[in-house]
XYZ file of C-alpha atoms in Angstrom:
693
model
C 11.461 16.895 10.902
C 11.279 19.551 13.641
C 8.399 21.847 14.452
C 7.889 24.604 17.013
C 5.197 24.395 19.621
C 4.812 26.678 22.662
C 8.298 28.010 21.939
C 9.663 24.495 22.499
C 11.295 22.435 19.760
C 9.890 18.929 19.378
C 11.802 16.578 17.099
C 9.739 14.149 15.095
C 11.994 11.486 13.794
C 9.983 9.950 12.609
C 17.319 -30.430 -21.849
C 17.497 -33.443 -24.840
C 20.480 -35.715 -25.750
C 23.218 -33.976 -27.733
C 23.302 -36.460 -30.588
C 19.564 -36.479 -31.274
C 18.943 -34.911 -34.656
C 16.481 -32.059 -34.988
C 15.664 -29.288 -37.371
C 14.817 -25.720 -36.513
C 11.666 -24.250 -37.971
C 11.614 -20.571 -38.918
C 9.431 -19.420 -36.023
C 11.722 -16.718 -34.730
C 9.553 -14.321 -36.722
C 6.592 -15.327 -34.576
C 8.592 -14.800 -31.400
C 9.804 -11.401 -32.507
C 6.301 -10.486 -33.642
C 4.917 -11.303 -30.196
C 7.646 -9.380 -28.387
C 7.240 -6.437 -30.735
C 3.479 -6.339 -30.165
C 4.023 -6.574 -26.407
C 6.449 -3.650 -26.510
C 4.084 -1.473 -28.559
C 1.164 -2.277 -26.275
C 3.188 -1.633 -23.126
C 4.473 1.677 -24.519
C 0.939 2.790 -25.418
C -0.372 1.957 -21.963
C 2.626 3.673 -20.402
C 1.996 6.897 -22.330
C -1.651 6.852 -21.222
C -0.788 6.466 -17.564
C 1.969 9.057 -17.791
C -0.698 11.483 -18.952
C -2.881 10.325 -16.079
C -0.078 10.911 -13.591
C 0.752 14.311 -15.008
C -2.868 15.340 -14.694
C -2.485 14.761 -10.976
C -0.070 17.711 -10.905
C -2.814 20.039 -12.067
C -5.826 21.350 -10.212
C -8.006 18.447 -11.333
C -11.240 17.445 -9.665
C -11.500 14.188 -7.772
C -14.278 12.044 -6.332
C -14.708 13.034 -2.696
C -16.659 9.969 -1.602
C -19.352 11.422 0.644
C -22.493 13.500 0.564
C -22.278 17.240 0.732
C -24.076 18.461 3.809
C -25.328 22.020 3.996
C -25.911 23.618 7.367
C -28.373 26.342 8.189
C -27.295 29.229 10.418
C -27.301 28.262 14.104
C -27.626 24.537 13.194
C -25.793 22.270 15.689
C -22.607 20.558 14.501
C -20.920 17.756 16.446
C -17.223 16.875 16.141
C -15.900 13.329 16.449
C -12.623 11.987 17.811
C -10.495 9.136 16.436
C -7.863 7.039 18.188
C -4.792 8.689 19.662
C -1.823 7.995 17.377
C 1.932 8.386 17.628
C 4.791 8.077 15.141
C 6.994 6.986 18.036
C 5.098 3.855 19.079
C 2.649 3.214 16.172
C 0.256 1.873 18.820
C -3.164 3.597 18.684
C -5.194 4.071 21.853
C -8.772 5.157 22.429
C -9.426 8.851 22.998
C -11.228 8.273 26.279
C -8.359 6.272 27.777
C -7.153 9.698 28.951
C -9.085 11.869 31.443
C -10.854 13.955 28.793
C -14.360 15.371 29.011
C -17.090 12.949 27.978
C -20.249 13.814 25.996
C -23.309 14.540 28.161
C -25.370 11.856 26.388
C -22.642 9.196 26.715
C -19.949 7.777 24.449
C -21.175 6.283 21.188
C -18.937 4.562 18.653
C -19.398 5.348 14.972
C -20.053 2.519 12.525
C -16.720 1.412 11.071
C -15.874 -0.585 7.981
C -13.473 -3.510 7.784
C -10.513 -1.362 6.797
C -10.992 1.040 9.703
C -11.107 -1.820 12.196
C -7.924 -3.362 10.797
C -6.175 0.015 10.873
C -7.014 0.469 14.544
C -9.407 3.407 14.077
C -11.905 3.959 16.871
C -14.168 6.899 16.065
C -16.335 8.152 18.921
C -18.569 11.143 19.467
C -17.116 14.032 21.423
C -18.398 16.817 23.694
C -17.206 19.474 21.217
C -20.324 21.027 19.732
C -20.693 24.089 17.507
C -23.479 26.154 16.028
C -23.108 27.172 12.403
C -21.762 30.697 12.004
C -21.828 31.353 15.771
C -18.457 32.371 17.159
C -18.190 31.520 20.837
C -15.885 30.421 23.633
C -17.256 27.617 25.830
C -16.412 25.646 28.934
C -16.492 21.832 28.749
C -15.613 20.355 32.129
C -13.136 20.275 34.974
C -11.557 16.992 36.006
C -11.303 15.525 39.462
C -7.873 15.884 41.070
C -5.467 13.842 38.986
C -4.304 10.627 40.627
C -0.932 8.956 40.212
C -2.115 6.624 37.406
C -3.629 9.466 35.362
C -0.508 11.615 35.753
C 1.770 8.788 34.637
C -0.502 8.021 31.665
C -0.689 11.659 30.545
C 3.080 12.092 30.837
C 3.724 8.845 28.955
C 1.412 9.874 26.106
C 3.065 13.299 26.040
C 6.600 11.893 25.892
C 5.541 9.462 23.135
C 4.216 12.406 21.044
C 0.643 11.143 20.872
C -1.745 13.189 18.741
C -5.453 13.812 19.243
C -7.313 13.311 15.951
C -10.522 15.336 15.739
C -12.974 15.089 12.827
C -15.598 17.615 11.748
C -17.904 16.845 8.817
C -15.490 14.059 7.833
C -12.521 16.481 7.727
C -9.586 15.900 10.112
C -8.418 18.842 12.161
C -5.369 20.525 10.663
C -2.762 22.651 12.386
C 0.250 24.599 11.196
C 3.480 24.614 13.194
C 6.605 26.350 11.911
C 5.046 26.481 8.397
C 4.572 22.698 8.459
C 1.105 21.216 8.014
C -0.007 18.522 10.475
C -3.239 16.703 11.216
C -4.349 16.513 14.816
C -2.795 18.180 17.837
C -0.540 16.847 20.616
C -1.784 15.550 23.965
C 0.786 17.769 25.625
C 4.341 19.004 25.448
C 7.485 19.172 27.592
C 9.214 22.456 28.293
C 13.037 22.253 28.237
C 13.223 25.324 30.491
C 11.129 24.042 33.376
C 11.410 20.310 32.546
C 7.674 20.103 33.245
C 4.943 18.448 31.188
C 1.955 20.554 30.135
C -1.406 19.339 28.817
C -3.346 20.806 25.900
C -6.635 21.835 27.491
C -7.810 24.707 25.291
C -8.500 24.594 21.551
C -8.807 27.576 19.217
C -10.850 26.073 16.366
C -11.399 27.726 12.987
C -14.091 26.337 10.706
C -13.885 27.396 7.051
C -17.322 27.575 5.437
C -18.545 28.273 1.923
C -21.973 29.734 1.332
C -23.931 27.403 -0.927
C -26.715 28.920 -3.011
C -28.198 25.721 -4.447
C -26.566 25.888 -7.894
C -23.473 24.795 -9.760
C -22.712 21.571 -7.926
C -24.431 18.256 -7.671
C -22.936 15.447 -5.609
C -23.648 11.758 -6.022
C -22.464 9.440 -3.247
C -23.187 6.693 -0.770
C -22.329 8.533 2.409
C -19.300 8.819 4.596
C -19.239 5.145 5.487
C -19.443 3.883 1.890
C -17.438 4.076 -1.252
C -18.808 7.221 -2.792
C -18.686 8.796 -6.187
C -18.978 12.523 -6.435
C -18.008 15.338 -8.688
C -18.896 18.439 -10.575
C -21.771 17.300 -12.762
C -23.234 20.414 -14.306
C -23.342 24.186 -14.062
C -27.137 24.343 -14.122
C -29.126 25.283 -11.081
C -29.752 22.533 -8.577
C -32.913 23.518 -6.795
C -33.238 20.167 -5.030
C -30.448 21.131 -2.610
C -31.259 23.727 -0.006
C -29.091 26.787 0.364
C -26.822 26.992 3.362
C -23.200 26.671 4.425
C -20.728 23.907 3.591
C -17.783 23.058 5.834
C -14.660 23.166 3.654
C -11.882 23.430 6.253
C -11.123 22.665 9.892
C -8.079 24.130 11.622
C -6.954 24.033 15.232
C -4.498 25.947 17.412
C -3.825 23.928 20.604
C -3.097 25.797 23.841
C -2.275 25.014 27.410
C -4.049 27.400 29.795
C -4.069 27.346 33.597
C -7.450 28.434 34.911
C -8.777 28.949 38.415
C -10.345 25.628 39.564
C -12.689 27.360 41.973
C -14.147 29.612 39.287
C -14.371 26.810 36.754
C -16.191 24.543 39.228
C -19.159 26.909 39.180
C -19.619 26.573 35.429
C -21.684 23.976 33.630
C -20.904 22.360 30.296
C -21.290 24.778 27.383
C -21.309 27.857 29.618
C -19.362 30.781 28.229
C -15.642 30.917 29.058
C -13.032 33.591 28.616
C -11.269 33.311 25.236
C -7.490 33.030 25.000
C -6.061 35.968 23.096
C -2.451 34.900 22.681
C -1.344 31.315 22.301
C 1.124 29.872 23.246
C 1.395 31.222 26.793
C 4.245 31.460 29.252
C 5.059 28.317 31.315
C 3.592 29.832 34.483
C 0.318 30.483 32.634
C 0.129 26.935 31.230
C -1.546 23.895 32.795
C 1.079 21.561 34.256
C 0.507 17.802 34.564
C 0.831 17.064 38.250
C -0.918 15.058 40.946
C -3.976 16.672 42.567
C -4.206 19.205 39.733
C -7.713 19.835 38.388
C -7.663 20.465 34.640
C -10.252 22.686 32.979
C -11.077 21.994 29.345
C -12.340 24.853 27.186
C -12.539 25.701 23.519
C -13.408 28.567 21.227
C -14.676 28.367 17.660
C -14.541 30.886 14.835
C -16.357 30.516 11.517
C -14.610 32.067 8.499
C -16.171 32.370 5.055
C -13.987 31.270 2.130
C -14.177 30.782 -1.644
C -13.073 27.143 -1.361
C -15.825 24.913 -2.735
C -16.875 21.591 -1.267
C -15.418 19.318 -4.030
C -12.017 20.967 -3.467
C -11.913 20.909 0.318
C -9.504 17.946 0.486
C -6.936 19.737 -1.689
C -5.299 21.266 1.374
C -4.650 17.778 2.774
C -3.589 16.210 -0.511
C -1.037 18.748 -1.677
C 1.453 16.729 -3.719
C 4.961 17.620 -2.679
C 8.096 16.391 -4.405
C 6.550 16.023 -7.874
C 10.021 16.310 -9.397
C 11.144 13.371 -7.296
C 8.260 11.256 -8.643
C 9.138 12.212 -12.219
C 12.800 11.430 -11.544
C 11.731 7.991 -10.322
C 9.747 7.390 -13.522
C 12.566 8.595 -15.798
C 15.032 6.421 -13.890
C 12.743 3.430 -14.417
C 12.392 4.220 -18.118
C 16.179 4.194 -18.514
C 16.347 0.746 -16.891
C 13.517 -0.481 -19.139
C 15.145 0.740 -22.362
C 18.480 -0.777 -21.287
C 16.889 -4.169 -20.652
C 14.733 -3.884 -23.768
C 17.934 -3.363 -25.773
C 19.368 -6.569 -24.335
C 16.174 -8.482 -25.186
C 16.230 -6.953 -28.675
C 19.808 -8.133 -29.182
C 18.897 -11.618 -27.943
C 16.054 -11.982 -30.409
C 17.413 -10.151 -33.446
C 21.105 -11.008 -33.343
C 21.519 -14.230 -31.377
C 18.348 -16.266 -31.891
C 17.701 -15.080 -35.431
C 21.334 -15.616 -36.478
C 21.435 -19.148 -35.051
C 18.123 -20.185 -36.590
C 18.852 -18.652 -39.996
C 22.283 -20.259 -40.201
C 20.851 -23.646 -39.245
C 18.048 -23.442 -41.823
C 20.590 -22.795 -44.626
C 22.482 -26.031 -43.924
C 21.703 -29.373 -45.601
C 20.955 -32.480 -43.534
C 24.561 -33.740 -43.524
C 25.825 -30.380 -42.400
C 23.115 -30.265 -39.745
C 24.099 -33.698 -38.473
C 27.738 -32.566 -38.332
C 26.719 -29.356 -36.618
C 24.909 -31.339 -33.917
C 28.331 -32.528 -32.750
C 29.468 -28.933 -32.326
C 26.374 -27.356 -30.835
C 26.624 -25.331 -27.683
C 24.408 -23.123 -25.610
C 20.641 -23.211 -25.304
C 20.250 -25.622 -28.252
C 21.876 -28.421 -26.213
C 19.203 -28.413 -23.486
C 16.289 -28.963 -25.882
C 15.595 -32.373 -24.294
C 15.763 -31.092 -20.721
C 14.402 -27.550 -20.765
C 10.870 -28.660 -19.845
C 11.924 -31.261 -17.306
C 9.888 -31.116 -14.098
C 11.396 -28.664 -11.613
C 12.083 -29.285 -7.952
C 9.099 -28.772 -5.634
C 6.561 -28.373 -8.479
C 3.591 -28.176 -6.113
C 5.071 -25.272 -4.178
C 5.839 -23.468 -7.430
C 2.240 -23.831 -8.638
C 0.899 -22.628 -5.294
C 3.121 -19.553 -5.360
C 2.130 -18.809 -8.963
C -1.550 -18.941 -8.064
C -1.135 -16.650 -5.072
C 1.128 -14.343 -7.053
C -1.490 -13.800 -9.759
C -4.089 -13.149 -7.074
C -1.974 -10.542 -5.280
C -0.837 -8.856 -8.497
C -4.410 -8.619 -9.755
C -5.583 -7.196 -6.454
C -2.833 -4.563 -6.436
C -3.343 -3.423 -10.034
C -7.142 -3.190 -9.826
C -6.989 -1.364 -6.492
C -4.458 1.185 -7.719
C -6.426 1.772 -10.938
C -9.584 2.500 -8.962
C -7.647 4.695 -6.541
C -6.022 6.616 -9.415
C -9.465 7.235 -10.897
C -10.608 8.658 -7.560
C -12.949 5.934 -6.340
C -11.042 5.409 -3.079
C -10.545 8.823 -1.550
C -9.256 9.534 1.972
C -12.720 10.840 2.834
C -13.840 7.204 2.874
C -11.609 6.011 5.695
C -10.495 2.403 5.439
C -12.074 1.856 2.022
C -8.710 1.313 0.335
C -7.893 -1.591 2.645
C -11.465 -2.886 2.514
C -11.420 -2.832 -1.283
C -8.106 -4.696 -1.364
C -9.463 -7.460 0.894
C -12.670 -7.864 -1.123
C -10.745 -7.952 -4.403
C -8.337 -10.540 -2.998
C -11.232 -12.761 -1.909
C -12.968 -12.703 -5.293
C -9.742 -13.118 -7.281
C -9.322 -16.546 -5.682
C -10.963 -18.008 -8.795
C -8.034 -16.776 -10.911
C -5.522 -18.064 -8.364
C -7.030 -21.565 -8.438
C -7.168 -21.569 -12.247
C -3.543 -20.508 -12.701
C -2.232 -22.865 -10.009
C -4.026 -25.952 -11.378
C -3.245 -25.028 -15.009
C 0.463 -24.806 -14.119
C 0.172 -28.151 -12.275
C -1.372 -29.823 -15.344
C 1.374 -28.347 -17.538
C 4.182 -29.655 -15.336
C 2.678 -33.030 -14.379
C 0.647 -33.710 -17.528
C -2.349 -34.744 -15.415
C -5.027 -33.120 -13.255
C -4.639 -35.646 -10.462
C -4.310 -33.914 -7.095
C -5.873 -30.615 -8.188
C -8.156 -30.421 -5.135
C -5.317 -30.511 -2.624
C -3.382 -28.042 -4.766
C -6.351 -25.648 -4.779
C -6.546 -25.875 -0.982
C -2.860 -25.064 -0.733
C -3.349 -22.071 -3.043
C -6.218 -20.836 -0.880
C -4.247 -21.244 2.372
C -0.613 -20.371 1.542
C -0.467 -16.576 1.611
C -3.486 -16.074 3.908
C -1.864 -18.558 6.306
C 1.350 -16.534 6.422
C -0.601 -13.333 7.045
C -2.745 -15.001 9.719
C 0.274 -16.308 11.633
C 2.098 -12.963 11.566
C -1.003 -10.969 12.512
C -1.782 -13.339 15.370
C 1.697 -12.930 16.834
C 1.483 -9.152 16.475
C -2.018 -9.148 17.905
C -0.867 -10.805 21.131
C 1.619 -7.957 21.533
C -1.062 -5.332 20.877
C -3.508 -6.995 23.264
C -0.897 -6.990 26.001
C -0.377 -3.230 25.530
C -4.109 -2.413 25.427
C -3.904 -0.763 21.995
C -6.966 -0.198 19.805
C -4.806 -1.515 16.936
C -5.407 -5.048 18.235
C -7.825 -6.994 16.030
C -10.917 -8.003 18.032
C -11.848 -11.683 18.270
C -15.105 -10.948 16.458
C -13.148 -9.479 13.536
C -10.959 -12.595 13.449
C -14.060 -14.761 13.014
C -15.401 -12.364 10.388
C -12.185 -12.553 8.350
C -12.080 -16.346 8.666
C -15.721 -16.538 7.569
C -15.081 -14.323 4.542
C -12.041 -16.416 3.616
C -13.810 -19.778 4.073
C -17.107 -18.757 2.477
C -15.780 -16.698 -0.456
C -12.098 -17.217 -1.193
C -11.873 -21.004 -0.670
C -14.941 -21.927 -2.805
C -13.845 -19.556 -5.569
C -10.309 -20.994 -5.509
C -11.714 -24.537 -5.783
C -13.966 -23.395 -8.635
C -10.973 -21.833 -10.373
C -9.032 -25.079 -9.920
C -11.913 -27.047 -11.458
C -11.975 -24.690 -14.430
C -8.208 -25.192 -14.723
C -8.725 -28.952 -15.127
C -11.214 -28.315 -17.940
C -9.017 -25.802 -19.784
C -6.921 -26.905 -22.743
C -3.567 -28.194 -21.553
C -0.417 -26.331 -22.521
C 1.612 -28.658 -24.734
C 5.393 -28.553 -24.676
C 6.910 -27.937 -28.137
C 9.700 -30.537 -27.544
C 9.950 -33.934 -25.841
C 11.860 -34.439 -22.617
C 14.639 -37.041 -22.428
C 14.383 -39.857 -19.892
C 17.898 -39.175 -18.620
C 18.701 -35.674 -17.532
C 21.673 -33.838 -18.938
C 24.504 -32.927 -16.633
C 24.793 -29.212 -15.977
C 28.365 -27.929 -16.510
C 30.165 -26.596 -13.456
C 30.513 -22.837 -13.123
C 32.964 -20.619 -11.314
C 30.227 -18.783 -9.441
C 26.849 -19.942 -8.070
C 23.891 -19.186 -10.298
C 21.855 -17.959 -7.349
C 24.267 -15.063 -6.937
C 23.242 -13.751 -10.349
C 19.576 -14.322 -9.536
C 19.777 -12.330 -6.325
C 21.672 -9.544 -8.046
C 18.963 -9.297 -10.706
C 16.528 -8.037 -8.061
C 18.363 -4.722 -7.856
C 16.959 -3.637 -11.238
C 13.254 -3.922 -10.299
C 14.076 -2.380 -6.932
C 15.626 0.601 -8.712
C 12.242 1.383 -10.269
C 10.440 1.074 -6.968
C 12.511 2.411 -4.113
C 11.751 6.139 -4.514
C 8.002 5.590 -4.474
C 8.516 3.106 -1.640
C 9.847 5.930 0.514
C 6.645 7.940 0.087
C 4.497 4.869 0.790
C 6.375 4.050 3.991
C 6.157 7.674 5.079
C 2.390 7.700 4.572
C 1.990 4.491 6.601
C 4.351 5.157 9.479
C 4.574 8.953 9.655
C 0.859 9.654 9.351
C 1.072 11.468 6.014
C -1.558 11.330 3.304
C -0.580 9.393 0.165
C -2.757 10.211 -2.802
C -0.467 10.300 -5.865
C -1.922 7.048 -7.169
C -1.393 8.195 -10.785
C 2.360 8.132 -10.205
C 2.076 4.841 -8.313
C 0.159 3.275 -11.200
C 2.893 4.296 -13.655
C 5.579 2.923 -11.319
C 3.692 -0.391 -10.991
C 3.436 -0.663 -14.794
C 7.159 0.031 -15.124
C 7.880 -2.535 -12.417
C 5.917 -5.186 -14.329
C 7.892 -4.471 -17.529
C 11.251 -4.523 -15.732
C 10.402 -7.785 -13.941
C 9.434 -9.410 -17.236
C 12.598 -8.231 -19.016
C 14.946 -9.162 -16.164
C 13.509 -12.661 -15.930
C 13.738 -13.235 -19.704
C 17.363 -12.065 -19.827
C 18.379 -14.190 -16.818
C 16.580 -17.238 -18.202
C 18.326 -16.899 -21.552
C 21.692 -16.493 -19.838
C 21.173 -19.714 -17.866
C 20.087 -21.630 -20.968
C 23.162 -20.399 -22.842
C 25.415 -22.003 -20.193
C 23.414 -25.271 -20.542
C 21.587 -24.809 -17.233
C 18.141 -26.252 -17.875
C 16.932 -25.779 -14.300
C 15.459 -22.363 -15.059
C 12.046 -22.632 -13.414
C 12.799 -21.377 -9.904
C 15.542 -19.056 -11.137
C 13.058 -17.333 -13.461
C 10.738 -16.886 -10.486
C 13.332 -15.460 -8.130
C 15.125 -13.362 -10.767
C 12.313 -10.840 -10.413
C 10.956 -12.032 -7.074
C 14.262 -11.284 -5.346
C 13.246 -7.613 -5.383
C 11.330 -8.461 -2.202
C 14.625 -9.047 -0.389
C 15.762 -5.534 -1.190
C 12.372 -4.109 -0.220
C 12.650 -5.757 3.190
C 16.233 -4.584 3.632
C 15.154 -1.070 2.644
C 12.376 -1.274 5.216
C 14.976 -2.065 7.887
C 17.067 0.854 6.639
C 13.997 3.099 6.878
C 13.401 1.899 10.427
C 16.959 2.653 11.504
C 17.504 5.996 9.784
C 14.035 7.522 9.200
C 12.074 6.150 12.153
C 14.683 6.836 14.787
C 12.011 7.963 17.193
C 10.231 4.589 17.059
C 10.539 3.305 20.588
C 9.964 -0.032 22.286
C 10.226 -3.656 21.113
C 6.479 -3.883 20.429
C 6.632 -0.989 17.951
C 9.705 -2.431 16.201
C 8.134 -5.915 15.959
C 4.927 -4.362 14.633
C 6.880 -2.528 11.932
C 8.965 -5.576 10.969
C 5.919 -7.853 10.940
C 3.987 -5.659 8.502
C 7.141 -5.158 6.410
C 7.564 -8.940 6.193
C 3.985 -9.375 4.951
C 4.580 -6.651 2.339
C 7.838 -8.304 1.207
C 6.178 -11.740 0.833
C 3.354 -10.224 -1.216
C 5.858 -8.430 -3.468
C 7.920 -11.616 -3.894
C 4.886 -13.675 -4.944
C 3.530 -11.079 -7.372
C 6.802 -10.019 -9.031
C 8.081 -13.613 -9.109
C 4.909 -14.728 -10.863
C 5.209 -11.962 -13.461
C 8.821 -12.943 -14.181
C 8.115 -16.676 -14.334
C 5.107 -16.425 -16.650
C 7.035 -14.159 -19.024
C 10.030 -16.537 -19.018
C 7.798 -19.564 -19.610
C 6.195 -17.757 -22.540
C 9.668 -16.901 -23.869
C 11.092 -20.447 -23.476
C 7.968 -22.049 -24.964
C 8.121 -19.956 -28.148
C 11.901 -20.205 -28.366
C 11.880 -24.001 -28.340
C 8.803 -24.204 -30.532
C 11.346 -23.491 -33.302
C 12.829 -26.935 -32.611
C 11.330 -30.012 -34.319
C 12.514 -33.479 -33.274
C 13.199 -35.946 -36.096
């Protein structure tokens, strides 16, 4: 996506024996009743969330997540700076790693939450200071003559398209280039005419303010560093809040200006400086990056009154583009759901009901004769609940899958309701981690309950609970450690500090592990799930097929992926291209549709395998829906090759692939668990119609 800057074009690429006699009880009505109720409930929830998503297209109010601060005229305001970021390398670096002006009272880091630290944010104070409603142009500092190391570093950051991220009153600086909205401004730029690199050393800042008269708005919150709740409470006068000015916008025009070093050396910080009338300037009037050059940093600020109110100040950043594309994604998913629902409907109404009704109308002699001619799923009645291969691994993956799915759904619901706004940086990731830790109790319960169902005993539940607690976190820990070594070697602020490693390990060991063990203990005390039929001592031979069953299982993953891939594009763009993603209403609808599709695909595939007398359905039911993760990972590689063409260096590519692998594993565990539990529910009720004589 190209944009113009300083007249230069920068490209941002950014079964049972056969002869055993049995009778079939008329329980198909119960099965159909359950499926029918599930469909009605799912449709009702879907309609609700569709309304929620559509409300996101309107000018609705949201929960900003921080206190409203009113400033008096001439009151000092201090801007902050975040890490330097680039869509080319995805490696953040500290702002003061470059020869920028430092605050007169020293560099102080802002308190950061867990999510900010994991995202590589490093928010520091800056020398940029304003006075409310005072328009002025000020001098900051002049550097010492640039040495070879500083020149190379500045040129490298310029060529890698690094952006400076400035924050004022919790709002990121916004700039407009070629009618495209961006956050932050570049470190520098390269002129194709002179083939020289120029540094951004002058900022034209515009602060949008709204005059607050102490009425109409009341904000409730926990501050910028917490998870806040705010909104428009009443229209009555609020005399408890003093009148003043609210900051509702922050825009920047970056310039490169060559100034006389001798004249600038006589100025002190915050002395008045000549404003820049026209920006951008000609190459000969711009500050080149070269050895022995002394760079002067200046800025000018202009305060502009506006009718934008404080609760709506994030609307400019969260403009939802491509709403038609989101609706197309949802309609596409609905078509897949209705297609699969039709297949499930045919299975229950035509196939299962016809077979059971015909069998109930026969006398015992006819039933005994029919046993010799049976085919399909009725032949595997003595083997369908036979213990699968690697039962312990299956139970572990089910436990972790429930934990991840629960974390994702709860997080997205809270985000869709506005409790995790971008004003609270890192709170989305922090909330996900906390939810994952506390949902360990459900993971332990599900894993041990599945173990008791398969084995018929609770023996070994402690070791199983430990495996549940360590499986997915262990994968994440190994991948993050390998990536962290790469980040440490490059000096990036994205590297996780050792102290944060110990903090995460402490949270996992002190919260997640005990809760998982408690959940496992509760699983041993829960009522065991009884199989409706007995399992034969000798397993039935599975007939040979012309094609491998795993081919069908892998192909089934394309249907869930079809409901997900459009929204996946927007998510990847928000992560790797620095764009805001805030259409959580649409995402919630897509997640609900994904759950329904995964359940339907797994049920259909399970029934198809049972009809060809394949009683080894356990793992196939899991991977029928879980195989969507393979396509997500392949799509991530496609996105890397075709949409992140500017991503440079092996460290950046490994960082991208490492995080994509973690995302794919999480999707496999959650979607596989949804498909397996639905298939188990389906098989259990299907064979509960069979009574052994």
